XYZ file of C-alpha atoms in Angstrom:
221
model
C -1.154 -17.897 -17.059
C -2.275 -21.415 -18.182
C -5.644 -22.595 -18.520
C -5.543 -25.108 -15.739
C -4.540 -22.272 -13.275
C -7.114 -20.015 -14.278
C -9.853 -22.517 -14.070
C -8.830 -23.254 -10.097
C -10.924 -21.011 -7.407
C -9.086 -18.084 -6.360
C -7.237 -17.854 -2.993
C -10.290 -16.452 -0.530
C -7.698 -14.119 1.324
C -5.649 -12.491 -1.764
C -8.365 -13.104 -4.332
C -5.221 -13.969 -6.934
C -5.619 -17.284 -8.871
C -3.428 -20.053 -7.016
C -0.824 -20.062 -9.359
C -0.058 -16.789 -8.228
C -0.664 -16.698 -4.345
C 1.635 -16.534 -1.598
C -0.675 -16.229 1.299
C 0.616 -19.747 2.884
C 3.773 -18.579 3.095
C 2.889 -15.128 5.189
C 3.812 -14.870 8.699
C 1.658 -11.942 10.105
C 3.946 -9.299 11.391
C 2.786 -7.900 14.640
C 2.651 -4.117 14.018
C 2.530 -1.252 16.661
C 1.167 1.214 14.151
C -2.207 0.142 12.805
C -2.967 0.025 8.818
C -5.976 0.848 7.269
C -6.108 0.050 3.598
C -9.059 1.884 1.508
C -9.680 0.415 -2.020
C -11.580 2.048 -4.630
C -14.294 -0.311 -5.967
C -13.011 -0.395 -9.367
C -9.424 -1.478 -8.729
C -9.326 -4.819 -10.438
C -5.679 -5.472 -10.521
C -6.089 -9.124 -9.252
C -2.829 -10.451 -10.911
C -0.373 -7.645 -9.573
C -2.436 -5.861 -7.039
C -1.213 -6.405 -3.351
C -4.249 -4.352 -1.383
C -5.580 -7.596 0.133
C -2.080 -9.270 0.374
C -1.195 -6.320 2.479
C -3.695 -6.540 5.123
C -2.565 -10.309 5.540
C 0.922 -9.265 6.236
C 0.222 -7.258 9.306
C -1.578 -8.265 12.384
C -3.146 -5.039 12.893
C -4.876 -4.013 9.598
C -7.885 -3.519 8.025
C -9.087 -3.823 4.343
C -12.040 -1.962 3.250
C -13.483 -1.506 -0.465
C -15.870 1.575 -1.239
C -15.820 5.264 -1.975
C -16.800 7.111 1.325
C -16.767 6.325 5.011
C -18.632 8.907 7.431
C -15.489 9.076 9.479
C -12.186 7.026 10.309
C -13.782 5.040 13.112
C -16.403 3.917 10.826
C -13.929 2.523 8.281
C -11.862 1.141 10.575
C -14.385 -0.389 13.147
C -13.199 1.119 16.283
C -12.833 4.325 17.732
C -9.949 6.462 16.324
C -8.674 10.058 16.119
C -7.754 10.972 12.111
C -5.307 13.630 13.924
C -3.130 10.834 15.115
C -3.114 9.139 11.983
C -1.200 9.501 8.494
C -2.420 8.903 4.946
C -0.149 8.389 2.366
C -0.794 11.621 0.185
C -0.822 11.998 -3.298
C 1.457 14.938 -3.812
C 3.003 16.295 -6.726
C 6.604 17.335 -5.588
C 9.445 14.819 -5.638
C 9.786 13.587 -1.932
C 13.650 13.532 -2.316
C 13.603 17.246 -2.728
C 11.354 18.197 0.570
C 13.451 16.503 3.039
C 16.606 14.944 1.650
C 17.804 11.813 3.384
C 14.317 11.082 4.854
C 12.221 8.263 3.302
C 9.139 8.967 5.205
C 8.204 13.124 5.092
C 5.442 14.621 6.459
C 3.891 17.827 4.662
C 1.752 20.568 6.138
C -1.829 21.523 4.677
C 0.272 23.380 1.792
C 2.179 20.449 0.750
C 5.501 21.910 2.568
C 7.482 19.918 4.851
C 6.681 20.105 8.514
C 9.765 21.694 10.329
C 10.117 19.071 12.939
C 9.884 15.911 11.020
C 10.686 13.329 14.121
C 8.207 15.020 16.142
C 5.560 14.596 13.710
C 6.185 11.208 13.111
C 6.803 10.227 16.669
C 3.182 9.606 17.834
C 1.457 8.158 14.717
C -0.934 5.567 15.670
C -1.801 4.173 12.322
C -1.678 4.627 8.575
C -4.110 5.067 5.872
C -3.284 3.659 2.297
C -5.724 4.518 -0.921
C -5.549 1.395 -3.066
C -6.168 2.149 -6.837
C -5.013 3.832 -9.874
C -3.887 7.275 -9.507
C -7.298 8.995 -10.466
C -8.953 6.381 -8.161
C -6.999 7.219 -5.156
C -7.443 10.717 -5.571
C -11.434 10.177 -5.731
C -10.967 8.254 -2.166
C -9.290 11.544 -0.886
C -11.770 13.731 -1.938
C -14.584 11.887 -1.057
C -13.841 11.225 2.663
C -13.124 14.891 3.925
C -11.793 13.339 7.465
C -8.709 12.420 5.656
C -7.696 16.220 5.658
C -7.396 16.028 9.435
C -4.995 13.255 9.225
C -1.340 13.755 8.596
C 0.023 14.224 5.211
C 3.107 11.969 4.481
C 4.700 10.904 1.085
C 7.680 8.307 0.540
C 10.764 8.777 -0.998
C 12.259 4.932 -1.085
C 15.918 4.346 -1.684
C 15.422 1.777 -4.334
C 12.446 1.341 -6.867
C 9.754 -0.863 -6.742
C 10.548 -4.252 -7.108
C 7.846 -4.480 -9.883
C 10.529 -3.156 -12.257
C 9.018 -3.354 -15.822
C 6.110 -5.337 -14.717
C 3.776 -2.502 -14.200
C 4.140 1.258 -15.240
C 3.550 3.714 -12.537
C 3.137 7.286 -12.689
C 6.342 8.088 -10.932
C 9.350 6.720 -10.236
C 8.915 6.776 -6.383
C 5.873 5.048 -6.757
C 5.493 1.525 -4.844
C 2.974 -1.010 -4.798
C 0.653 -1.147 -1.548
C 2.425 -3.738 0.226
C 5.763 -2.116 -0.518
C 4.318 1.323 0.655
C 2.997 -0.305 4.090
C 6.105 -2.017 4.393
C 8.385 1.157 4.289
C 6.352 3.182 5.984
C 5.857 0.872 8.979
C 9.587 -0.308 9.303
C 10.494 3.569 9.471
C 7.797 4.376 12.142
C 8.410 1.313 14.329
C 12.409 1.562 13.478
C 12.243 -2.019 12.317
C 13.928 -2.594 9.170
C 13.094 -6.376 9.305
C 9.804 -5.274 8.014
C 10.886 -4.595 5.007
C 13.156 -7.460 4.360
C 10.299 -9.664 4.960
C 7.589 -8.095 2.966
C 10.445 -8.088 -0.037
C 10.350 -11.562 0.212
C 7.183 -11.745 -0.583
C 6.685 -9.550 -3.184
C 9.462 -11.578 -4.676
C 7.832 -14.594 -4.492
C 4.733 -13.338 -5.954
C 6.522 -11.799 -9.124
C 8.268 -14.856 -9.667
C 5.123 -16.903 -9.928
C 3.651 -14.332 -12.065
C 6.347 -14.592 -14.391
C 6.780 -18.242 -14.368
C 3.035 -18.174 -14.964
C 3.265 -16.074 -18.007
C 5.809 -18.536 -19.633
C 3.472 -21.261 -19.209
C 0.558 -19.203 -20.712
C -0.224 -20.695 -24.257
C 0.940 -18.441 -27.299
C -1.872 -17.718 -29.823
C -0.872 -17.470 -33.405
C -1.912 -14.632 -35.500
C-alpha cells in the first residue's frame, strides 16, 4: 500500500485505510432477520476483515468487540431470546454432506442435522456471527454459554469465497463475515438480491486492495 494511503486517517466506520474503504458506496439493506456480530478483541485484520463493514451493510445489525457478555440481551442492547436466534457454528463436519442441496443447515446439540430443516429455519429472529480467527471464534463460543441456547447453523456455499488466494482459510467452505451474513440472510429471508448487493461491495473492496498492493513501493534486498 502506498505511503500516502497509509498516512490518511482510517474510515471511522470500517476502520480501513481510505484506499480500501467502500463505505460511501454502501446502501444499508433493510433486513428482517437481525444480525449480531461479536468480534474477538485480538482480531486485527484491518485490511481484509469485514466485520464492521458487515454492520454497515444491514439496517438491523449490531457490532460488538469483546470476549464475553452475560446474555444475548446485554450484547444486543435490547430484549432477545437466544432460543429464537441462530449462531453460525464452528462444526467439524462438511456441511455439504449433512443436508445435500441446502446452503444453510441447522444442527442439533450433537452436530447432526435436525429432521425438519424448514421448520427450524422458519422462525429465526436473528443470527449471531463470531468474528476472528478459528481459535478466537471458538473462544467466543465457550466464553458465552448463552450461545448454547441458540440454534446452530453451518453453511454450505455453492461458490467459494471471493477472496480466493488473498486470504488463507481453514476450510474450503469458509467465507468472510460479510459473505456469511449475506448468504444467511438471503436464504432466511428468501431474498437472493442480498447476496448480489453484498458481493458487489466485496469485489470493490478486494479490487481496491489489489490496486493498493500494486501501488505499494517495492524494497530492494
